[in-house]
Coordinates of C-alpha atoms and ligand atoms in Angstrom, one line a residue:
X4 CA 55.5 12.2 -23.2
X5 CA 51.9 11.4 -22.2
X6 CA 51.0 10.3 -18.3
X7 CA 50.2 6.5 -17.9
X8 CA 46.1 7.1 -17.1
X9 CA 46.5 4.0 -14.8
X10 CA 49.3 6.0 -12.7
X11 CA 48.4 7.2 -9.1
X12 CA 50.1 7.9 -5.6
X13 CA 48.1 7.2 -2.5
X14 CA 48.4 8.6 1.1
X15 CA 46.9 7.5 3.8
X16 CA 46.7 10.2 7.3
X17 CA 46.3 8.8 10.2
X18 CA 43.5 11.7 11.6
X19 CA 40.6 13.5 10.5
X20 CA 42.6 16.8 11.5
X21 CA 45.6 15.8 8.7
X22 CA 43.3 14.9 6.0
X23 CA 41.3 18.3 6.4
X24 CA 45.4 19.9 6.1
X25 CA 46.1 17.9 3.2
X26 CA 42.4 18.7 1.5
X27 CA 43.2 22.2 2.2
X28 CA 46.7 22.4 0.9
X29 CA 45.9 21.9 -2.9
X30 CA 42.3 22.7 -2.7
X31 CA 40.9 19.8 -5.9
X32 CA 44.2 18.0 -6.1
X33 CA 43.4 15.1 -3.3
X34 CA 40.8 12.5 -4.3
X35 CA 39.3 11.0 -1.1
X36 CA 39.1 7.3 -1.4
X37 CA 36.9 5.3 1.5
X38 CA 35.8 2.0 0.2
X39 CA 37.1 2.2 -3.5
X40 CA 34.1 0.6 -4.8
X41 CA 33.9 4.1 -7.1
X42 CA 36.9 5.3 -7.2
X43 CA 38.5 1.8 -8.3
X44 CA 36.0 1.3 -10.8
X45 CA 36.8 4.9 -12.4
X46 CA 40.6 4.2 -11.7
X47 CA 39.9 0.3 -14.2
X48 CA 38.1 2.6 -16.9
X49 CA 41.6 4.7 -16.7
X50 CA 39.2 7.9 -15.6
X51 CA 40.4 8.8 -12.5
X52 CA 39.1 12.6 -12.3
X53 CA 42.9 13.1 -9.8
X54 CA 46.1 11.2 -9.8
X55 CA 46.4 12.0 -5.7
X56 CA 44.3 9.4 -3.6
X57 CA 44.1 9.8 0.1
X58 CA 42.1 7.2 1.9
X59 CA 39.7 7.8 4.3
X60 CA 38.7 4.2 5.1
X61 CA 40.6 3.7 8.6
X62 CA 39.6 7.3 10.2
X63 CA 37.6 6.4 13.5
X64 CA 35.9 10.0 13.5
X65 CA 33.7 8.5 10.0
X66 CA 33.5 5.4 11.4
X67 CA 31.6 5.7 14.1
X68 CA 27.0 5.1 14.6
X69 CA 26.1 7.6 17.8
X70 CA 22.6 8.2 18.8
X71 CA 21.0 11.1 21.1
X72 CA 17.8 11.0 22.0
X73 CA 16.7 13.4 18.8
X74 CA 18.7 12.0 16.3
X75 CA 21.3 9.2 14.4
X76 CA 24.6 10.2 13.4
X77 CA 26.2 8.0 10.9
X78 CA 30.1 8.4 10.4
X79 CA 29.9 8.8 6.5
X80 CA 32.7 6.2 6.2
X81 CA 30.3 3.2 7.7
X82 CA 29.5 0.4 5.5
X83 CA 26.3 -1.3 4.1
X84 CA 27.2 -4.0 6.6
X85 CA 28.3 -1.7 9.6
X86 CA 24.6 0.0 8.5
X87 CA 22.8 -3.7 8.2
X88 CA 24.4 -4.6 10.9
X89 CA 23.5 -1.4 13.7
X90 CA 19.9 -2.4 15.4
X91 CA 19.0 1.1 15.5
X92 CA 19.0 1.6 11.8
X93 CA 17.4 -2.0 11.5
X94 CA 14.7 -0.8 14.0
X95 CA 14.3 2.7 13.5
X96 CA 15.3 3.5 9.3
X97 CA 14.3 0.2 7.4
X98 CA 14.4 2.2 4.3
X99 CA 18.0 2.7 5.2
X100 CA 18.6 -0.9 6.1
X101 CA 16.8 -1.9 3.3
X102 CA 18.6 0.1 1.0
X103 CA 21.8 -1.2 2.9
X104 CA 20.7 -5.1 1.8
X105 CA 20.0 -4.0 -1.9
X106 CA 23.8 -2.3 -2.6
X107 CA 25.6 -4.8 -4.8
X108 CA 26.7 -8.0 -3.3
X109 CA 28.9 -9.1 0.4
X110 CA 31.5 -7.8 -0.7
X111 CA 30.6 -4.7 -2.3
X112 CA 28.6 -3.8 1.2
X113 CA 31.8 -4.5 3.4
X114 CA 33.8 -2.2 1.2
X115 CA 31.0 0.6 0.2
X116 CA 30.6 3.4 2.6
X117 CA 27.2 5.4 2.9
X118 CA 29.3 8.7 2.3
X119 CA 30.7 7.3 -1.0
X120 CA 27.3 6.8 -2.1
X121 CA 26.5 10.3 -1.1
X122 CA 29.2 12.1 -3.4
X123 CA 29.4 9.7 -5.8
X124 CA 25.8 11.3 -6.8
X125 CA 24.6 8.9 -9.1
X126 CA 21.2 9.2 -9.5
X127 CA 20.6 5.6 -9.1
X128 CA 22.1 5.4 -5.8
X129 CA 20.0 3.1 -3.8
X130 CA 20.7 4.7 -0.4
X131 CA 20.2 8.0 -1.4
X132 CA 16.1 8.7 -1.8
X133 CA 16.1 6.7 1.9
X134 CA 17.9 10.1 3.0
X135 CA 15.6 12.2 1.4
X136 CA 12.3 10.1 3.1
X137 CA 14.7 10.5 6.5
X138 CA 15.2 14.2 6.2
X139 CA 18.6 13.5 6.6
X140 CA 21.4 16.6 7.3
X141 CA 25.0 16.3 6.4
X142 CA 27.9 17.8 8.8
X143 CA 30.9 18.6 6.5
X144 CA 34.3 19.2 7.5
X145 CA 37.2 21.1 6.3
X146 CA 40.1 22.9 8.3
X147 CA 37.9 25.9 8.9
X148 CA 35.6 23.4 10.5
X149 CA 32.0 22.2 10.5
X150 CA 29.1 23.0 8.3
X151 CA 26.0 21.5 8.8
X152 CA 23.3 21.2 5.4
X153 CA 19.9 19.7 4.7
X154 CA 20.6 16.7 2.5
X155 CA 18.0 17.7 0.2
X156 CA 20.0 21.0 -1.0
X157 CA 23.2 18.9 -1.3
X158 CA 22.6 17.7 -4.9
X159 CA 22.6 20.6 -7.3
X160 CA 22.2 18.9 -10.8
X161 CA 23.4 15.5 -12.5
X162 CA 26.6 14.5 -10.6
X163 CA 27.1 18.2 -9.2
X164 CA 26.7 19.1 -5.2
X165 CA 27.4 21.3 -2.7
X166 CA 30.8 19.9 -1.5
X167 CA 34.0 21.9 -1.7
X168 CA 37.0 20.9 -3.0
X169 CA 38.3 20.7 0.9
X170 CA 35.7 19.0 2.6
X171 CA 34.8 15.7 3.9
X172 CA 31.7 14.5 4.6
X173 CA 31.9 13.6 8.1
X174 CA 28.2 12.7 9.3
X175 CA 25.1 11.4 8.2
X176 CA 22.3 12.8 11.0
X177 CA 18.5 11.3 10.4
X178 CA 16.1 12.8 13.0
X179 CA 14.4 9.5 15.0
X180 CA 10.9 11.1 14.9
X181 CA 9.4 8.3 12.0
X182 CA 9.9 4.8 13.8
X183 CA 5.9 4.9 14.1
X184 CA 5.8 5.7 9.8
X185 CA 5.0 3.0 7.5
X186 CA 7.7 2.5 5.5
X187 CA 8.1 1.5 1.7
X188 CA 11.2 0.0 -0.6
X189 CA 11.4 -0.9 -3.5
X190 CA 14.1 -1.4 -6.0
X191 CA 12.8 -1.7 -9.8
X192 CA 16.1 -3.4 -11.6
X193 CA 16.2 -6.6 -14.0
X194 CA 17.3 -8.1 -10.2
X195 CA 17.2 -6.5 -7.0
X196 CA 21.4 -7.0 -5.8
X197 CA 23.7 -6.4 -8.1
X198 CA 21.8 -4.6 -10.8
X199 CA 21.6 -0.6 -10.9
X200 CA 18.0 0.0 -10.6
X201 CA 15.6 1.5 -13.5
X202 CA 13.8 3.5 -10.6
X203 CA 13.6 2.9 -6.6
X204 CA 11.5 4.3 -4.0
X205 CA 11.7 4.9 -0.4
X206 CA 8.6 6.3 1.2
X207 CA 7.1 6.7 4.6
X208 CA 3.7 7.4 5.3
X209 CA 1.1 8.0 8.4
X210 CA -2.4 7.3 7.8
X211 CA -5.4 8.2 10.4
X212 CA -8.7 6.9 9.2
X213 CA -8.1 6.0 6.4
X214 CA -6.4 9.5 5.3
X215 CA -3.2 10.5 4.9
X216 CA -1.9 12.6 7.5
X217 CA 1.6 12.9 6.4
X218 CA 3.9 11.4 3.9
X219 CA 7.6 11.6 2.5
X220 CA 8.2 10.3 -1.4
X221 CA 11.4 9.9 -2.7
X222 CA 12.6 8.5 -6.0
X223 CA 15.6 7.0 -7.3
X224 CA 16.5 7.0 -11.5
X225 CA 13.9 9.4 -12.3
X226 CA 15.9 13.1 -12.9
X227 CA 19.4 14.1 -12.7
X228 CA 19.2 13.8 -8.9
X229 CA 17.3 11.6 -6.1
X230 CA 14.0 13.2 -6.2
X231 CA 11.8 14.3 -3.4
X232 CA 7.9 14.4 -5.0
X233 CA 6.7 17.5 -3.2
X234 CA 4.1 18.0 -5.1
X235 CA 2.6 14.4 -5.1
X236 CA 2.8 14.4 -1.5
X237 CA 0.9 17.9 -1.5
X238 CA -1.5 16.6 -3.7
X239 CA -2.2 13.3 -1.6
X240 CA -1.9 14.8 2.4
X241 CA -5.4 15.0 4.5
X242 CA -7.0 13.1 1.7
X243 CA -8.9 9.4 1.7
X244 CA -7.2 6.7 -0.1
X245 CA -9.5 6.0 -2.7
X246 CA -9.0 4.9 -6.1
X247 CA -9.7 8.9 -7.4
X248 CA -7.0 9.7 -5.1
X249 CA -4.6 6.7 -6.3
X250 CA -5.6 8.1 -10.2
X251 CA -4.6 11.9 -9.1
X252 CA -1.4 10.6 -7.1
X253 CA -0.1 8.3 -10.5
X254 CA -0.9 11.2 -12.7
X255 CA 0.8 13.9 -10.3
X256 CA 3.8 11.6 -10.3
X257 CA 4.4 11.4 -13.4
X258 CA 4.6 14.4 -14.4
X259 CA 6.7 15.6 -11.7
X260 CA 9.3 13.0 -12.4
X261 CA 12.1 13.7 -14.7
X262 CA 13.5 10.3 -16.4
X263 CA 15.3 9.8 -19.4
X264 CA 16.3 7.2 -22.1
X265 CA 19.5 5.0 -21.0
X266 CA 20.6 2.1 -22.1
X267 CA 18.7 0.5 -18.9
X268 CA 15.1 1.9 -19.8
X269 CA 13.0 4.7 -21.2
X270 CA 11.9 7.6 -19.7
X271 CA 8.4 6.5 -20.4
X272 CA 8.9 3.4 -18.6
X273 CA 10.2 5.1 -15.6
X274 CA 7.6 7.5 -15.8
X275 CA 5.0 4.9 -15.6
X276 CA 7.1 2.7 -13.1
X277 CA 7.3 5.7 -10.7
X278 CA 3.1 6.2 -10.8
X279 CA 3.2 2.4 -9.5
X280 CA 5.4 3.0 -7.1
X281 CA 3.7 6.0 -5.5
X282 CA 0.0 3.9 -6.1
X283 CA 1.6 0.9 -4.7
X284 CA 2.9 2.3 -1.5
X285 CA -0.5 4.5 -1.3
X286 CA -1.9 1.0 -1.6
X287 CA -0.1 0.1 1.6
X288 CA -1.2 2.7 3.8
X289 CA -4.5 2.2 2.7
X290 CA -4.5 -0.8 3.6
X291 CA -2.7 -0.4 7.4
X292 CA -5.0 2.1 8.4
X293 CA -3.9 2.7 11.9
X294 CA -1.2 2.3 13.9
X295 CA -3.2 0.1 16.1
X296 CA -2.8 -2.1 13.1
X297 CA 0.7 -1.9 12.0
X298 CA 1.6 -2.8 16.1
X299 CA -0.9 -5.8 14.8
X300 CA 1.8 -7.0 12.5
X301 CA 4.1 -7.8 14.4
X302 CA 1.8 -9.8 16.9
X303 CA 1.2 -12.1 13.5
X304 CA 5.0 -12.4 13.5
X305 CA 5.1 -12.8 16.8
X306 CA 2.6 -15.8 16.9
X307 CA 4.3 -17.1 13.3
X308 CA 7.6 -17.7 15.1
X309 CA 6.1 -19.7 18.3
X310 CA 4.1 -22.2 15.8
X311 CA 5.3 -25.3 14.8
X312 CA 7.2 -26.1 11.8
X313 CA 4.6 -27.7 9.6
X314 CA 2.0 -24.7 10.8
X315 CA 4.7 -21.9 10.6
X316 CA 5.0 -23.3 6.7
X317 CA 1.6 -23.8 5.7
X318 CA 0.6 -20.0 7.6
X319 CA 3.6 -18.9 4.8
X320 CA 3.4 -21.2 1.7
X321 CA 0.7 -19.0 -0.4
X322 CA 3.1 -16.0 -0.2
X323 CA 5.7 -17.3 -2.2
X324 CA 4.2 -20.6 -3.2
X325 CA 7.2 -22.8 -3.5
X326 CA 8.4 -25.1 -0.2
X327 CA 11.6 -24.6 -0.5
X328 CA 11.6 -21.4 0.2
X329 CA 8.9 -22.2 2.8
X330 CA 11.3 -24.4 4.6
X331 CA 14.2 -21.6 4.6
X332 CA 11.7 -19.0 5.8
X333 CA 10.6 -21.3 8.8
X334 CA 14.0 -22.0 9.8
X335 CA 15.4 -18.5 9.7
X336 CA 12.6 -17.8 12.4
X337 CA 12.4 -16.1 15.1
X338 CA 12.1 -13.1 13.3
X339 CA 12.2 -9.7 14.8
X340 CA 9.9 -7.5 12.7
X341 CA 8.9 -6.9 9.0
X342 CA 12.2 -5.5 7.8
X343 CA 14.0 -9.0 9.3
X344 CA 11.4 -10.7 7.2
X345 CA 11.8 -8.9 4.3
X346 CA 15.4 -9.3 4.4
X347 CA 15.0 -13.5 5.2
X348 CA 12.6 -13.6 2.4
X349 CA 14.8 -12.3 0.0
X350 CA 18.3 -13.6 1.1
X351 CA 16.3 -17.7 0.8
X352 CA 14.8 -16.8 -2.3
X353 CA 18.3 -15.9 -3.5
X354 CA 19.5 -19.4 -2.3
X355 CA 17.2 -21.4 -4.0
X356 CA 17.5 -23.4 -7.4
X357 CA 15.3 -23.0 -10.4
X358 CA 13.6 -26.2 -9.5
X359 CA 11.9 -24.2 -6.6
X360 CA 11.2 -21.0 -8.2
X361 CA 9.7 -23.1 -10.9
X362 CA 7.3 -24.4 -8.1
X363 CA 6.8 -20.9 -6.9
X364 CA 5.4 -20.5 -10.6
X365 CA 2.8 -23.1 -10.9
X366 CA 1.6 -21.1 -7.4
X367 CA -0.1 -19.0 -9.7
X368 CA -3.2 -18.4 -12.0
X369 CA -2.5 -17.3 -15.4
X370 CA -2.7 -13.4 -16.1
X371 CA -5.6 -11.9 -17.7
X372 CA -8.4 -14.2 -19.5
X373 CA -8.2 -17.7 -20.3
X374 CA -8.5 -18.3 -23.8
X375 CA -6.8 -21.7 -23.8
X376 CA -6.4 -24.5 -20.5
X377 CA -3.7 -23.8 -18.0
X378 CA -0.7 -25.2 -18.8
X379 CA -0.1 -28.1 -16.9
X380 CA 1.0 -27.7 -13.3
X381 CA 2.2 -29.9 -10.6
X382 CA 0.0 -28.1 -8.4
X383 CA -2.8 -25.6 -8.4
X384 CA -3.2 -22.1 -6.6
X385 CA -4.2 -22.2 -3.1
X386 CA -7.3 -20.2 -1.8
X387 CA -5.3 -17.6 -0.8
X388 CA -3.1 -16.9 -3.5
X389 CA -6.2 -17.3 -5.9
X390 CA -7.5 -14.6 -3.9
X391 CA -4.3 -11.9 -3.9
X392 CA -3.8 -12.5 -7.3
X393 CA -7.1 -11.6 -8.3
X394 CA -6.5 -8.1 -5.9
X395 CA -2.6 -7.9 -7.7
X396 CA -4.4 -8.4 -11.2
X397 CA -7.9 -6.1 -10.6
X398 CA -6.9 -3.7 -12.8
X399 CA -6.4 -6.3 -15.7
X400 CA -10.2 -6.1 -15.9
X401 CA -11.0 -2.7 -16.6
X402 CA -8.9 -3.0 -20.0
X403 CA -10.8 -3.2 -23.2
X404 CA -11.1 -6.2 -25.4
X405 CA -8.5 -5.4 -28.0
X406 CA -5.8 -5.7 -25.0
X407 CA -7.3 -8.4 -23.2
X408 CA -7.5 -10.3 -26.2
X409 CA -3.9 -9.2 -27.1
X410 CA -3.1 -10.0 -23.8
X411 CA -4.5 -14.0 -24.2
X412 CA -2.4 -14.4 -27.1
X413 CA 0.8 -13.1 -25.9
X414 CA 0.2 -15.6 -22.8
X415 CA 0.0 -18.1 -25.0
X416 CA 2.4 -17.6 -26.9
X417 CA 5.2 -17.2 -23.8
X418 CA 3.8 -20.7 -22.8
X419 CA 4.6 -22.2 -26.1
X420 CA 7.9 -20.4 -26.0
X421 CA 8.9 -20.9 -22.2
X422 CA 6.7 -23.7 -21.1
X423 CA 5.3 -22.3 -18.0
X424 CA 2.8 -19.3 -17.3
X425 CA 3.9 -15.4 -17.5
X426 CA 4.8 -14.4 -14.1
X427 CA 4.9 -10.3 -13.3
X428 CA 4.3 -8.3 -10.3
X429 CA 1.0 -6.7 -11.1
X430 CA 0.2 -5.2 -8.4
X431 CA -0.8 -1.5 -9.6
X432 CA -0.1 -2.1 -13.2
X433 CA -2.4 -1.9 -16.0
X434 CA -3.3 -4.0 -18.3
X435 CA -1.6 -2.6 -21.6
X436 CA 1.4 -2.0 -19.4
X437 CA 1.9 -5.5 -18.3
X438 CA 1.0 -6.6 -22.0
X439 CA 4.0 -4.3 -23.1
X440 CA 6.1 -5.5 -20.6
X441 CA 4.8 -9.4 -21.6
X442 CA 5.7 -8.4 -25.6
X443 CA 9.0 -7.3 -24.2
X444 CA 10.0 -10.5 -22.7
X445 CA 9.6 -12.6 -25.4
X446 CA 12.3 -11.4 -26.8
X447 CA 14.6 -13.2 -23.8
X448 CA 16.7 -15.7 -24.1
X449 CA 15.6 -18.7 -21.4
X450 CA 18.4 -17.8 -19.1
X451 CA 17.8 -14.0 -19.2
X452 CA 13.8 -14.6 -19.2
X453 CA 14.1 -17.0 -15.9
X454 CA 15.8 -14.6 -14.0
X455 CA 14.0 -11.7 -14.6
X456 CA 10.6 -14.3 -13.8
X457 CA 12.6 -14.7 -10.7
X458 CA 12.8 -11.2 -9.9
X459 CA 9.2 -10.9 -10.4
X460 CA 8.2 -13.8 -8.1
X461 CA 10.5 -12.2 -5.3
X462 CA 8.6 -9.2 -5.4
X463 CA 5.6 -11.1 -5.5
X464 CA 6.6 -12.7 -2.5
X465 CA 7.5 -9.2 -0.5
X466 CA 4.3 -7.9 -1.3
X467 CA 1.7 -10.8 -0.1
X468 CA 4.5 -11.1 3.3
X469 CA 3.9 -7.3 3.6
X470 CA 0.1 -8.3 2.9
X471 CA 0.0 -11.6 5.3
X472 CA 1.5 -9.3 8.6
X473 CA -1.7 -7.2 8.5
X474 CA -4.5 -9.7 7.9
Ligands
FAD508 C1 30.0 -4.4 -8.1 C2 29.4 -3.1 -7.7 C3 28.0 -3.1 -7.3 C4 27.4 -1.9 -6.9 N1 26.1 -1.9 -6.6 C5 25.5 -0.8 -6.2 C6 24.1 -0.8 -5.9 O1 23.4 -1.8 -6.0 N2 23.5 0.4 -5.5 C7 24.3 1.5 -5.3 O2 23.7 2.6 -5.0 N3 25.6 1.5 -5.6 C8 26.2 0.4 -6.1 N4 27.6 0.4 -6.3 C9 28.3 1.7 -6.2 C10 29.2 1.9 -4.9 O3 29.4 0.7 -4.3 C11 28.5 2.8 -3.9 O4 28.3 4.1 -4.5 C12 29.3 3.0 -2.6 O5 28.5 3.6 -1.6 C13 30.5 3.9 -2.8 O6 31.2 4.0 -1.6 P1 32.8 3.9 -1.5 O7 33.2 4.1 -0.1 O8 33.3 2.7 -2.1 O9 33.2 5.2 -2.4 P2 34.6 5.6 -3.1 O10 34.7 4.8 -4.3 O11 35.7 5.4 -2.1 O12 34.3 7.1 -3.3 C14 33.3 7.5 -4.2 C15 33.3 9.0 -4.3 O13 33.0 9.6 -3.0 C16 34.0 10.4 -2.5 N5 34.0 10.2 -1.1 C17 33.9 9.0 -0.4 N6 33.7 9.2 0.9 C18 33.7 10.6 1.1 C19 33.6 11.4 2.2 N7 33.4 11.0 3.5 N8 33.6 12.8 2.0 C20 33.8 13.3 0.8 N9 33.9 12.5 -0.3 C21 33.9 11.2 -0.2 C22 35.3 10.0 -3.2 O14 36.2 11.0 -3.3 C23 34.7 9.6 -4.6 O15 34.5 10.8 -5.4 C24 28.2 -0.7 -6.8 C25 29.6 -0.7 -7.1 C26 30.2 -1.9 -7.5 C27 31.7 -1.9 -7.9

């Protein structure tokens, strides 16, 4: 008679010390289960790779966020929301944080543990090139005691890593040596929650004069493991951000990356998303050339959240463009530092109707050249956001004539179709690649193609905020 797939038996110990004894007993026979969020997935799809579940979730010893002076040590069993919620990480690890925001929804964060993530080894994980950027070590535990690794070995091919059938993950230790790095997330996905992403980054950087003096890349969605680019960062330290160096750092990316098709994207798109990624962040430190200047920031943030309301929205509007998110911005304040205005940004953009991202819209010139009158508008681009989209669009420019003029006509086009103007993050793009992108989204139904417009607009919106703290 064949075994009901759906058919399991669950134990839960109540110590670290009795799970270890239990793990050891039938070495590959006990599935640890912390948050489910996996597991339970697997278990729905009737795949459970063992029929013997023992949770993990209510064991203090991987529950628990210590720091030393040298170092955080995460219990592997903490949460997205234990994570968002733990100042250090908020203050120190914004990559983590940030990472921590993008998992899934509420309650996917108050059930999914950092250490799930880890072993899970998808190669989409969100939370996993932040560890990378972080240098992060892993203490694993077993009955013949602790082991500690650099994360970076840990993953040994697609869903394959380092952990033996009788051991736990019991900490997750990032070194606190790169609260004075700039720091860069970002989550390509057809949305930014909820949505497994087509390639992330989390990056840190230090730039003196202009240079880079040192830097950390890591890549989400682009091999059979989280990346670390060694070789772009080798090919980018003790050099001047300039645009040869942006050129050598795409091209350097690329070919160190290794995608492949899914039914999400291409390999060539993710290719050519990862070279943005790296230029984009490059971009940032080019353009925060000191620390002096990134202490800076937070002295604009610091004077945003003393003005008055009107002035605190009018100092904001041209980031985003539309008031209603204006008005939830302005009301979330005081707001610590750029991560806590990331992470406002995004949580009121995600509360807002179409009405207002519609408004955000009409914030913004048309892409490329005009070959027919803006479509009509409620309101036109301020001064400022005239002037950042020309920077997010330079490259738009420096295509030829075939794809400019390719480029009008699939503009127009989308108007006649959607009714409003073409919205992408350009920022670092070129000009055939946001026309392939354009072609692509014609295809969209008006529900599908308003979202993913959305999506765009937020990122927008992340970038100019990132852009507005260092002015
Ligand atoms: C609706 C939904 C949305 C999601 N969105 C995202 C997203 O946006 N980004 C993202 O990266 N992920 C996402 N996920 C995936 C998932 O939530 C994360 O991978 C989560 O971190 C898994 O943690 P968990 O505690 O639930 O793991 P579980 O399901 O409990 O376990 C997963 C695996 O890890 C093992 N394990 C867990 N803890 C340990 C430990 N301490 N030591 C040894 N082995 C351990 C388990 O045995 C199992 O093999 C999503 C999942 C769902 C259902």
């Amino acid at each position: 008679m064949r075994s009901n797939p759906h058919d399991y038996e669950m134990v839960a110990p109540n110590s670290l010390q009795a799970t270890v004894s239990l793990l050891a007993s039938e070495p590959g026979v006990w599935l640890p289960i912390a948050g489910g969020t996996d597991v339970m997935v697997q278990y729905a799809a009737g795949n459970l790779p063992a029929r013997k579940l023992v949770s993990i979730w209510n064991l203090p010893e991987l529950r628990r966020i210590e720091t030393s002076a040298d170092e955080i040590r995460i219990g592997a069993g903490s949460t997205y929301t234990d994570l968002r919620k733990n100042e250090i990480v908020a203050r120190e690890f914004p990559l983590l944080a940030t990472a921590a925001r993008w998992t899934g929804g509420i309650a996917n964060q108050n059930r999914g543990t950092i250490g799930g993530n880890i072993v899970n080894a998808s190669p989409a994980a969100d939370s996993l090139p932040a560890l990378l950027a972080y240098e992060a070590e892993l203490i694993l535990v077993s009955i013949r005691g602790e082991r500690r690794l650099p994360y970076v070995n840990f993953h040994t091919g697609y869903k394959k890593t380092l952990l033996r059938p009788d051991e736990l993950i019991q900490t997750v230790c990032l070194p606190r040596r790169f609260s004075q790095y700039i720091s860069h997330a970002r989550k390509v996905g057809a949305r930014s929650a909820q949505a497994i992403s087509k390639v992330c980054i989390a990056a840190l950087g230090r730039p003196t004069d202009g240079r880079v003096e040192d830097v950390r890349i890591a890549l989400g969605s682009i091999a059979p493991v989280p990346l670390r680019l060694r070789q772009t960062e080798q090919a980018v330290i003790g050099r001047s951000i300039d645009s040869a160096l942006l050129l050598l750092a795409r091209k350097t990316a690329m070919a160190e990356v290794r995608p492949i098709d899914d039914i999400r994207s291409t390999a060539r798109y993710r290719a050519t998303v990862a070279g943005n990624l790296v230029v984009e962040f490059l971009g940032l430190l080019a353009s925060d050339r000191n620390a002096v200047e990134h202490r800076q920031s937070n002295d604009v943030l610091g004077r945003w959240n003393l003005l008055p309301a009107d002035e605190a929205a009018t100092a904001i509007l041209s980031c985003c463009g539309s008031k209603g998110w204006t008005r939830g911005m302005v009301a979330r304040r005081p707001l610590a530092d750029e991560d806590a205005l990331l992470a406002a940004s995004e949580e009121t953009w995600r509360s807002l109707a179409p009405s207002d991202w519609m408004e955000a819209f009409h914030s913004h010139p048309r892409i490329g050249i005009s070959r027919a009158p803006e479509p009509p508008s409620p309101q036109s681009p301020s001064t400022q956001s005239v002037a950042w989209s020309a920077q997010e669009q330079s490259n738009v420019g420096d295509a030829n004539d075939a794809v400019k003029i390719a480029l009008a006509d699939a503009n127009r086009e989308y108007e006649q179709r959607f009714n409003r103007i073409f919205i992408v993050c350009a920022t670092g793009k070129s000009a055939s690649e946001i026309l392939e992108i354009l072609q692509r989204r014609l295809e969209n139904d008006a529900e599908t193609e308003l979202r993913e417009a959305a999506e765009q607009q937020r990122q927008i919106t992340e970038i100019r905020l990132k852009k507005w703290l260092r002015r």
